[in-house]
């Protein structure tokens, strides 16, 4: 059985199971640099939240998958991921950690831990379940 690194909300059912290296994009400049590198299709994009509007250019240019650390499928990125048919796991939490996102009371260390653990990992997104999206190590 594959090692599930993180789970969250599945934004929409899809048979697509993109694989790639997780790339944490913390600021708009990170998105621009990744697009300019020509390596967008090699990465599963990790961002802080569902309102991360600066990710929109990457989605329109062919991003293969998205993971957010907060947000809901009804948020900006949830809507865009459905529009572009880009698999997306939202409000992901590490399966090996007790830390969970809680609106208005989540410590910064929660986000830092997820970014530290996932950034640079080779993963596959599994969005075949109606509700749960999974980030699986490959």
mmCIF file with all atom_site columns, N, CA and C in Angstrom, residues 27-88:
data_model
loop_
_atom_site.group_PDB
_atom_site.id
_atom_site.type_symbol
_atom_site.label_atom_id
_atom_site.label_alt_id
_atom_site.label_comp_id
_atom_site.label_asym_id
_atom_site.label_entity_id
_atom_site.label_seq_id
_atom_site.pdbx_PDB_ins_code
_atom_site.Cartn_x
_atom_site.Cartn_y
_atom_site.Cartn_z
_atom_site.occupancy
_atom_site.B_iso_or_equiv
_atom_site.pdbx_formal_charge
_atom_site.auth_seq_id
_atom_site.auth_comp_id
_atom_site.auth_asym_id
_atom_site.auth_atom_id
_atom_site.pdbx_PDB_model_num
ATOM 1   N N  . UNK A 1 27 ? 4.861   33.175 -2.366  1.00 0.00 ? 27 UNK A N  1
ATOM 2   C CA . UNK A 1 27 ? 4.611   34.564 -2.783  1.00 0.00 ? 27 UNK A CA 1
ATOM 3   C C  . UNK A 1 27 ? 4.441   34.597 -4.305  1.00 0.00 ? 27 UNK A C  1
ATOM 4   N N  . UNK A 1 28 ? 3.835   35.663 -4.831  1.00 0.00 ? 28 UNK A N  1
ATOM 5   C CA . UNK A 1 28 ? 3.632   35.746 -6.281  1.00 0.00 ? 28 UNK A CA 1
ATOM 6   C C  . UNK A 1 28 ? 4.907   35.539 -7.105  1.00 0.00 ? 28 UNK A C  1
ATOM 7   N N  . UNK A 1 29 ? 6.025   36.027 -6.625  1.00 0.00 ? 29 UNK A N  1
ATOM 8   C CA . UNK A 1 29 ? 7.278   35.867 -7.350  1.00 0.00 ? 29 UNK A CA 1
ATOM 9   C C  . UNK A 1 29 ? 7.659   34.410 -7.550  1.00 0.00 ? 29 UNK A C  1
ATOM 10  N N  . UNK A 1 30 ? 7.277   33.538 -6.605  1.00 0.00 ? 30 UNK A N  1
ATOM 11  C CA . UNK A 1 30 ? 7.547   32.103 -6.746  1.00 0.00 ? 30 UNK A CA 1
ATOM 12  C C  . UNK A 1 30 ? 6.798   31.522 -7.946  1.00 0.00 ? 30 UNK A C  1
ATOM 13  N N  . UNK A 1 31 ? 5.555   31.974 -8.144  1.00 0.00 ? 31 UNK A N  1
ATOM 14  C CA . UNK A 1 31 ? 4.742   31.497 -9.266  1.00 0.00 ? 31 UNK A CA 1
ATOM 15  C C  . UNK A 1 31 ? 5.370   31.948 -10.581 1.00 0.00 ? 31 UNK A C  1
ATOM 16  N N  . UNK A 1 32 ? 5.735   33.217 -10.643 1.00 0.00 ? 32 UNK A N  1
ATOM 17  C CA . UNK A 1 32 ? 6.346   33.760 -11.862 1.00 0.00 ? 32 UNK A CA 1
ATOM 18  C C  . UNK A 1 32 ? 7.636   33.011 -12.198 1.00 0.00 ? 32 UNK A C  1
ATOM 19  N N  . UNK A 1 33 ? 8.474   32.775 -11.189 1.00 0.00 ? 33 UNK A N  1
ATOM 20  C CA . UNK A 1 33 ? 9.741   32.065 -11.417 1.00 0.00 ? 33 UNK A CA 1
ATOM 21  C C  . UNK A 1 33 ? 9.501   30.651 -11.927 1.00 0.00 ? 33 UNK A C  1
ATOM 22  N N  . UNK A 1 34 ? 8.503   29.961 -11.358 1.00 0.00 ? 34 UNK A N  1
ATOM 23  C CA . UNK A 1 34 ? 8.214   28.600 -11.801 1.00 0.00 ? 34 UNK A CA 1
ATOM 24  C C  . UNK A 1 34 ? 7.708   28.593 -13.237 1.00 0.00 ? 34 UNK A C  1
ATOM 25  N N  . UNK A 1 35 ? 6.813   29.498 -13.569 1.00 0.00 ? 35 UNK A N  1
ATOM 26  C CA . UNK A 1 35 ? 6.304   29.583 -14.941 1.00 0.00 ? 35 UNK A CA 1
ATOM 27  C C  . UNK A 1 35 ? 7.450   29.875 -15.913 1.00 0.00 ? 35 UNK A C  1
ATOM 28  N N  . UNK A 1 36 ? 8.307   30.818 -15.558 1.00 0.00 ? 36 UNK A N  1
ATOM 29  C CA . UNK A 1 36 ? 9.421   31.189 -16.435 1.00 0.00 ? 36 UNK A CA 1
ATOM 30  C C  . UNK A 1 36 ? 10.453  30.069 -16.579 1.00 0.00 ? 36 UNK A C  1
ATOM 31  N N  . UNK A 1 37 ? 10.516  29.178 -15.600 1.00 0.00 ? 37 UNK A N  1
ATOM 32  C CA . UNK A 1 37 ? 11.479  28.072 -15.661 1.00 0.00 ? 37 UNK A CA 1
ATOM 33  C C  . UNK A 1 37 ? 11.113  27.049 -16.732 1.00 0.00 ? 37 UNK A C  1
ATOM 34  N N  . UNK A 1 38 ? 9.848   27.048 -17.156 1.00 0.00 ? 38 UNK A N  1
ATOM 35  C CA . UNK A 1 38 ? 9.389   26.061 -18.126 1.00 0.00 ? 38 UNK A CA 1
ATOM 36  C C  . UNK A 1 38 ? 9.128   24.694 -17.517 1.00 0.00 ? 38 UNK A C  1
ATOM 37  N N  . UNK A 1 39 ? 9.129   24.600 -16.194 1.00 0.00 ? 39 UNK A N  1
ATOM 38  C CA . UNK A 1 39 ? 8.982   23.315 -15.516 1.00 0.00 ? 39 UNK A CA 1
ATOM 39  C C  . UNK A 1 39 ? 7.680   23.195 -14.739 1.00 0.00 ? 39 UNK A C  1
ATOM 40  N N  . UNK A 1 40 ? 6.698   24.018 -15.072 1.00 0.00 ? 40 UNK A N  1
ATOM 41  C CA . UNK A 1 40 ? 5.415   24.007 -14.364 1.00 0.00 ? 40 UNK A CA 1
ATOM 42  C C  . UNK A 1 40 ? 4.794   22.615 -14.336 1.00 0.00 ? 40 UNK A C  1
ATOM 43  N N  . UNK A 1 41 ? 4.813   21.907 -15.452 1.00 0.00 ? 41 UNK A N  1
ATOM 44  C CA . UNK A 1 41 ? 4.163   20.598 -15.560 1.00 0.00 ? 41 UNK A CA 1
ATOM 45  C C  . UNK A 1 41 ? 4.854   19.502 -14.761 1.00 0.00 ? 41 UNK A C  1
ATOM 46  N N  . UNK A 1 42 ? 5.998   19.798 -14.158 1.00 0.00 ? 42 UNK A N  1
ATOM 47  C CA . UNK A 1 42 ? 6.723   18.808 -13.353 1.00 0.00 ? 42 UNK A CA 1
ATOM 48  C C  . UNK A 1 42 ? 6.333   18.872 -11.880 1.00 0.00 ? 42 UNK A C  1
ATOM 49  N N  . UNK A 1 43 ? 5.487   19.851 -11.515 1.00 0.00 ? 43 UNK A N  1
ATOM 50  C CA . UNK A 1 43 ? 5.252   20.113 -10.096 1.00 0.00 ? 43 UNK A CA 1
ATOM 51  C C  . UNK A 1 43 ? 3.786   20.055 -9.682  1.00 0.00 ? 43 UNK A C  1
ATOM 52  N N  . UNK A 1 44 ? 3.589   19.548 -8.474  1.00 0.00 ? 44 UNK A N  1
ATOM 53  C CA . UNK A 1 44 ? 2.321   19.666 -7.764  1.00 0.00 ? 44 UNK A CA 1
ATOM 54  C C  . UNK A 1 44 ? 2.500   20.903 -6.895  1.00 0.00 ? 44 UNK A C  1
ATOM 55  N N  . UNK A 1 45 ? 1.614   21.879 -7.028  1.00 0.00 ? 45 UNK A N  1
ATOM 56  C CA . UNK A 1 45 ? 1.792   23.184 -6.389  1.00 0.00 ? 45 UNK A CA 1
ATOM 57  C C  . UNK A 1 45 ? 1.193   23.203 -4.990  1.00 0.00 ? 45 UNK A C  1
ATOM 58  N N  . UNK A 1 46 ? 1.986   23.618 -4.015  1.00 0.00 ? 46 UNK A N  1
ATOM 59  C CA . UNK A 1 46 ? 1.553   23.733 -2.627  1.00 0.00 ? 46 UNK A CA 1
ATOM 60  C C  . UNK A 1 46 ? 1.461   25.204 -2.267  1.00 0.00 ? 46 UNK A C  1
ATOM 61  N N  . UNK A 1 47 ? 0.272   25.625 -1.808  1.00 0.00 ? 47 UNK A N  1
ATOM 62  C CA . UNK A 1 47 ? 0.053   27.015 -1.413  1.00 0.00 ? 47 UNK A CA 1
ATOM 63  C C  . UNK A 1 47 ? -0.643  27.061 -0.065  1.00 0.00 ? 47 UNK A C  1
ATOM 64  N N  . UNK A 1 48 ? -0.611  28.229 0.521   1.00 0.00 ? 48 UNK A N  1
ATOM 65  C CA . UNK A 1 48 ? -1.150  28.400 1.862   1.00 0.00 ? 48 UNK A CA 1
ATOM 66  C C  . UNK A 1 48 ? -2.667  28.210 1.917   1.00 0.00 ? 48 UNK A C  1
ATOM 67  N N  . UNK A 1 49 ? -3.404  28.900 1.045   1.00 0.00 ? 49 UNK A N  1
ATOM 68  C CA . UNK A 1 49 ? -4.855  28.844 1.196   1.00 0.00 ? 49 UNK A CA 1
ATOM 69  C C  . UNK A 1 49 ? -5.640  28.907 -0.081  1.00 0.00 ? 49 UNK A C  1
ATOM 70  N N  . UNK A 1 50 ? -6.929  28.712 0.073   1.00 0.00 ? 50 UNK A N  1
ATOM 71  C CA . UNK A 1 50 ? -7.855  28.716 -1.043  1.00 0.00 ? 50 UNK A CA 1
ATOM 72  C C  . UNK A 1 50 ? -8.097  30.077 -1.645  1.00 0.00 ? 50 UNK A C  1
ATOM 73  N N  . UNK A 1 51 ? -7.611  31.119 -0.979  1.00 0.00 ? 51 UNK A N  1
ATOM 74  C CA . UNK A 1 51 ? -7.760  32.472 -1.512  1.00 0.00 ? 51 UNK A CA 1
ATOM 75  C C  . UNK A 1 51 ? -6.460  32.968 -2.136  1.00 0.00 ? 51 UNK A C  1
ATOM 76  N N  . UNK A 1 52 ? -5.547  32.053 -2.415  1.00 0.00 ? 52 UNK A N  1
ATOM 77  C CA . UNK A 1 52 ? -4.265  32.414 -3.006  1.00 0.00 ? 52 UNK A CA 1
ATOM 78  C C  . UNK A 1 52 ? -4.481  32.741 -4.482  1.00 0.00 ? 52 UNK A C  1
ATOM 79  N N  . UNK A 1 53 ? -4.891  33.978 -4.741  1.00 0.00 ? 53 UNK A N  1
ATOM 80  C CA . UNK A 1 53 ? -5.253  34.378 -6.100  1.00 0.00 ? 53 UNK A CA 1
ATOM 81  C C  . UNK A 1 53 ? -4.062  34.418 -7.043  1.00 0.00 ? 53 UNK A C  1
ATOM 82  N N  . UNK A 1 54 ? -2.851  34.577 -6.512  1.00 0.00 ? 54 UNK A N  1
ATOM 83  C CA . UNK A 1 54 ? -1.693  34.680 -7.398  1.00 0.00 ? 54 UNK A CA 1
ATOM 84  C C  . UNK A 1 54 ? -1.354  33.357 -8.095  1.00 0.00 ? 54 UNK A C  1
ATOM 85  N N  . UNK A 1 55 ? -2.045  32.279 -7.754  1.00 0.00 ? 55 UNK A N  1
ATOM 86  C CA . UNK A 1 55 ? -1.804  31.004 -8.417  1.00 0.00 ? 55 UNK A CA 1
ATOM 87  C C  . UNK A 1 55 ? -2.564  30.892 -9.745  1.00 0.00 ? 55 UNK A C  1
ATOM 88  N N  . UNK A 1 56 ? -3.524  31.778 -9.990  1.00 0.00 ? 56 UNK A N  1
ATOM 89  C CA . UNK A 1 56 ? -4.359  31.711 -11.196 1.00 0.00 ? 56 UNK A CA 1
ATOM 90  C C  . UNK A 1 56 ? -3.551  31.610 -12.496 1.00 0.00 ? 56 UNK A C  1
ATOM 91  N N  . UNK A 1 57 ? -2.465  32.367 -12.684 1.00 0.00 ? 57 UNK A N  1
ATOM 92  C CA . UNK A 1 57 ? -1.709  32.229 -13.933 1.00 0.00 ? 57 UNK A CA 1
ATOM 93  C C  . UNK A 1 57 ? -1.154  30.812 -14.137 1.00 0.00 ? 57 UNK A C  1
ATOM 94  N N  . UNK A 1 58 ? -0.744  30.172 -13.059 1.00 0.00 ? 58 UNK A N  1
ATOM 95  C CA . UNK A 1 58 ? -0.205  28.811 -13.179 1.00 0.00 ? 58 UNK A CA 1
ATOM 96  C C  . UNK A 1 58 ? -1.300  27.839 -13.608 1.00 0.00 ? 58 UNK A C  1
ATOM 97  N N  . UNK A 1 59 ? -2.507  28.025 -13.087 1.00 0.00 ? 59 UNK A N  1
ATOM 98  C CA . UNK A 1 59 ? -3.611  27.151 -13.491 1.00 0.00 ? 59 UNK A CA 1
ATOM 99  C C  . UNK A 1 59 ? -3.933  27.336 -14.967 1.00 0.00 ? 59 UNK A C  1
ATOM 100 N N  . UNK A 1 60 ? -3.952  28.571 -15.410 1.00 0.00 ? 60 UNK A N  1
ATOM 101 C CA . UNK A 1 60 ? -4.284  28.831 -16.813 1.00 0.00 ? 60 UNK A CA 1
ATOM 102 C C  . UNK A 1 60 ? -3.188  28.362 -17.760 1.00 0.00 ? 60 UNK A C  1
ATOM 103 N N  . UNK A 1 61 ? -1.986  28.142 -17.237 1.00 0.00 ? 61 UNK A N  1
ATOM 104 C CA . UNK A 1 61 ? -0.866  27.719 -18.086 1.00 0.00 ? 61 UNK A CA 1
ATOM 105 C C  . UNK A 1 61 ? -0.560  26.226 -17.963 1.00 0.00 ? 61 UNK A C  1
ATOM 106 N N  . UNK A 1 62 ? -1.460  25.473 -17.314 1.00 0.00 ? 62 UNK A N  1
ATOM 107 C CA . UNK A 1 62 ? -1.314  24.025 -17.321 1.00 0.00 ? 62 UNK A CA 1
ATOM 108 C C  . UNK A 1 62 ? -0.808  23.364 -16.068 1.00 0.00 ? 62 UNK A C  1
ATOM 109 N N  . UNK A 1 63 ? -0.976  23.984 -14.903 1.00 0.00 ? 63 UNK A N  1
ATOM 110 C CA . UNK A 1 63 ? -0.593  23.317 -13.652 1.00 0.00 ? 63 UNK A CA 1
ATOM 111 C C  . UNK A 1 63 ? -1.270  21.948 -13.596 1.00 0.00 ? 63 UNK A C  1
ATOM 112 N N  . UNK A 1 64 ? -0.559  20.947 -13.084 1.00 0.00 ? 64 UNK A N  1
ATOM 113 C CA . UNK A 1 64 ? -1.103  19.585 -13.093 1.00 0.00 ? 64 UNK A CA 1
ATOM 114 C C  . UNK A 1 64 ? -1.808  19.199 -11.801 1.00 0.00 ? 64 UNK A C  1
ATOM 115 N N  . UNK A 1 65 ? -1.554  19.896 -10.685 1.00 0.00 ? 65 UNK A N  1
ATOM 116 C CA . UNK A 1 65 ? -2.183  19.578 -9.419  1.00 0.00 ? 65 UNK A CA 1
ATOM 117 C C  . UNK A 1 65 ? -1.874  20.622 -8.373  1.00 0.00 ? 65 UNK A C  1
ATOM 118 N N  . UNK A 1 66 ? -2.794  20.756 -7.402  1.00 0.00 ? 66 UNK A N  1
ATOM 119 C CA . UNK A 1 66 ? -2.671  21.773 -6.358  1.00 0.00 ? 66 UNK A CA 1
ATOM 120 C C  . UNK A 1 66 ? -2.986  21.152 -5.006  1.00 0.00 ? 66 UNK A C  1
ATOM 121 N N  . UNK A 1 67 ? -2.227  21.586 -4.007  1.00 0.00 ? 67 UNK A N  1
ATOM 122 C CA . UNK A 1 67 ? -2.496  21.255 -2.605  1.00 0.00 ? 67 UNK A CA 1
ATOM 123 C C  . UNK A 1 67 ? -2.568  22.577 -1.858  1.00 0.00 ? 67 UNK A C  1
ATOM 124 N N  . UNK A 1 68 ? -3.616  22.772 -1.036  1.00 0.00 ? 68 UNK A N  1
ATOM 125 C CA . UNK A 1 68 ? -3.674  23.950 -0.181  1.00 0.00 ? 68 UNK A CA 1
ATOM 126 C C  . UNK A 1 68 ? -3.632  23.509 1.280   1.00 0.00 ? 68 UNK A C  1
ATOM 127 N N  . UNK A 1 69 ? -3.158  24.413 2.138   1.00 0.00 ? 69 UNK A N  1
ATOM 128 C CA . UNK A 1 69 ? -3.076  24.126 3.568   1.00 0.00 ? 69 UNK A CA 1
ATOM 129 C C  . UNK A 1 69 ? -4.281  24.675 4.334   1.00 0.00 ? 69 UNK A C  1
ATOM 130 N N  . UNK A 1 70 ? -5.119  25.441 3.668   1.00 0.00 ? 70 UNK A N  1
ATOM 131 C CA . UNK A 1 70 ? -6.369  25.934 4.243   1.00 0.00 ? 70 UNK A CA 1
ATOM 132 C C  . UNK A 1 70 ? -7.315  26.205 3.087   1.00 0.00 ? 70 UNK A C  1
ATOM 133 N N  . UNK A 1 71 ? -8.558  26.497 3.402   1.00 0.00 ? 71 UNK A N  1
ATOM 134 C CA . UNK A 1 71 ? -9.523  26.803 2.361   1.00 0.00 ? 71 UNK A CA 1
ATOM 135 C C  . UNK A 1 71 ? -10.494 25.664 2.113   1.00 0.00 ? 71 UNK A C  1
ATOM 136 N N  . UNK A 1 72 ? -11.550 25.994 1.415   1.00 0.00 ? 72 UNK A N  1
ATOM 137 C CA . UNK A 1 72 ? -12.612 25.037 1.141   1.00 0.00 ? 72 UNK A CA 1
ATOM 138 C C  . UNK A 1 72 ? -12.835 24.922 -0.359  1.00 0.00 ? 72 UNK A C  1
ATOM 139 N N  . UNK A 1 73 ? -13.442 23.829 -0.803  1.00 0.00 ? 73 UNK A N  1
ATOM 140 C CA . UNK A 1 73 ? -13.709 23.652 -2.222  1.00 0.00 ? 73 UNK A CA 1
ATOM 141 C C  . UNK A 1 73 ? -14.519 24.795 -2.846  1.00 0.00 ? 73 UNK A C  1
ATOM 142 N N  . UNK A 1 74 ? -15.221 25.566 -2.039  1.00 0.00 ? 74 UNK A N  1
ATOM 143 C CA . UNK A 1 74 ? -15.994 26.696 -2.542  1.00 0.00 ? 74 UNK A CA 1
ATOM 144 C C  . UNK A 1 74 ? -15.160 27.961 -2.692  1.00 0.00 ? 74 UNK A C  1
ATOM 145 N N  . UNK A 1 75 ? -13.892 27.906 -2.290  1.00 0.00 ? 75 UNK A N  1
ATOM 146 C CA . UNK A 1 75 ? -13.017 29.074 -2.332  1.00 0.00 ? 75 UNK A CA 1
ATOM 147 C C  . UNK A 1 75 ? -12.531 29.344 -3.758  1.00 0.00 ? 75 UNK A C  1
ATOM 148 N N  . UNK A 1 76 ? -11.808 30.446 -3.901  1.00 0.00 ? 76 UNK A N  1
ATOM 149 C CA . UNK A 1 76 ? -11.275 30.872 -5.199  1.00 0.00 ? 76 UNK A CA 1
ATOM 150 C C  . UNK A 1 76 ? -10.536 29.743 -5.918  1.00 0.00 ? 76 UNK A C  1
ATOM 151 N N  . UNK A 1 77 ? -9.574  29.128 -5.248  1.00 0.00 ? 77 UNK A N  1
ATOM 152 C CA . UNK A 1 77 ? -8.799  28.073 -5.909  1.00 0.00 ? 77 UNK A CA 1
ATOM 153 C C  . UNK A 1 77 ? -9.628  26.827 -6.169  1.00 0.00 ? 77 UNK A C  1
ATOM 154 N N  . UNK A 1 78 ? -10.584 26.551 -5.313  1.00 0.00 ? 78 UNK A N  1
ATOM 155 C CA . UNK A 1 78 ? -11.469 25.416 -5.557  1.00 0.00 ? 78 UNK A CA 1
ATOM 156 C C  . UNK A 1 78 ? -12.253 25.606 -6.844  1.00 0.00 ? 78 UNK A C  1
ATOM 157 N N  . UNK A 1 79 ? -12.807 26.791 -7.018  1.00 0.00 ? 79 UNK A N  1
ATOM 158 C CA . UNK A 1 79 ? -13.574 27.105 -8.226  1.00 0.00 ? 79 UNK A CA 1
ATOM 159 C C  . UNK A 1 79 ? -12.677 27.033 -9.457  1.00 0.00 ? 79 UNK A C  1
ATOM 160 N N  . UNK A 1 80 ? -11.506 27.663 -9.373  1.00 0.00 ? 80 UNK A N  1
ATOM 161 C CA . UNK A 1 80 ? -10.595 27.657 -10.524 1.00 0.00 ? 80 UNK A CA 1
ATOM 162 C C  . UNK A 1 80 ? -10.099 26.250 -10.862 1.00 0.00 ? 80 UNK A C  1
ATOM 163 N N  . UNK A 1 81 ? -9.828  25.451 -9.848  1.00 0.00 ? 81 UNK A N  1
ATOM 164 C CA . UNK A 1 81 ? -9.344  24.100 -10.139 1.00 0.00 ? 81 UNK A CA 1
ATOM 165 C C  . UNK A 1 81 ? -10.416 23.284 -10.863 1.00 0.00 ? 81 UNK A C  1
ATOM 166 N N  . UNK A 1 82 ? -11.666 23.478 -10.497 1.00 0.00 ? 82 UNK A N  1
ATOM 167 C CA . UNK A 1 82 ? -12.735 22.794 -11.230 1.00 0.00 ? 82 UNK A CA 1
ATOM 168 C C  . UNK A 1 82 ? -12.831 23.321 -12.662 1.00 0.00 ? 82 UNK A C  1
ATOM 169 N N  . UNK A 1 83 ? -12.752 24.645 -12.805 1.00 0.00 ? 83 UNK A N  1
ATOM 170 C CA . UNK A 1 83 ? -12.843 25.251 -14.146 1.00 0.00 ? 83 UNK A CA 1
ATOM 171 C C  . UNK A 1 83 ? -11.747 24.722 -15.072 1.00 0.00 ? 83 UNK A C  1
ATOM 172 N N  . UNK A 1 84 ? -10.532 24.604 -14.536 1.00 0.00 ? 84 UNK A N  1
ATOM 173 C CA . UNK A 1 84 ? -9.402  24.141 -15.344 1.00 0.00 ? 84 UNK A CA 1
ATOM 174 C C  . UNK A 1 84 ? -9.202  22.622 -15.271 1.00 0.00 ? 84 UNK A C  1
ATOM 175 N N  . UNK A 1 85 ? -10.069 21.939 -14.494 1.00 0.00 ? 85 UNK A N  1
ATOM 176 C CA . UNK A 1 85 ? -9.975  20.484 -14.318 1.00 0.00 ? 85 UNK A CA 1
ATOM 177 C C  . UNK A 1 85 ? -8.599  20.074 -13.803 1.00 0.00 ? 85 UNK A C  1
ATOM 178 N N  . UNK A 1 86 ? -8.108  20.845 -12.825 1.00 0.00 ? 86 UNK A N  1
ATOM 179 C CA . UNK A 1 86 ? -6.826  20.574 -12.178 1.00 0.00 ? 86 UNK A CA 1
ATOM 180 C C  . UNK A 1 86 ? -7.091  19.918 -10.834 1.00 0.00 ? 86 UNK A C  1
ATOM 181 N N  . UNK A 1 87 ? -6.682  18.663 -10.631 1.00 0.00 ? 87 UNK A N  1
ATOM 182 C CA . UNK A 1 87 ? -6.897  18.003 -9.348  1.00 0.00 ? 87 UNK A CA 1
ATOM 183 C C  . UNK A 1 87 ? -6.377  18.872 -8.196  1.00 0.00 ? 87 UNK A C  1
ATOM 184 N N  . UNK A 1 88 ? -7.166  18.925 -7.113  1.00 0.00 ? 88 UNK A N  1
ATOM 185 C CA . UNK A 1 88 ? -6.830  19.812 -6.002  1.00 0.00 ? 88 UNK A CA 1
ATOM 186 C C  . UNK A 1 88 ? -7.258  19.186 -4.676  1.00 0.00 ? 88 UNK A C  1
#
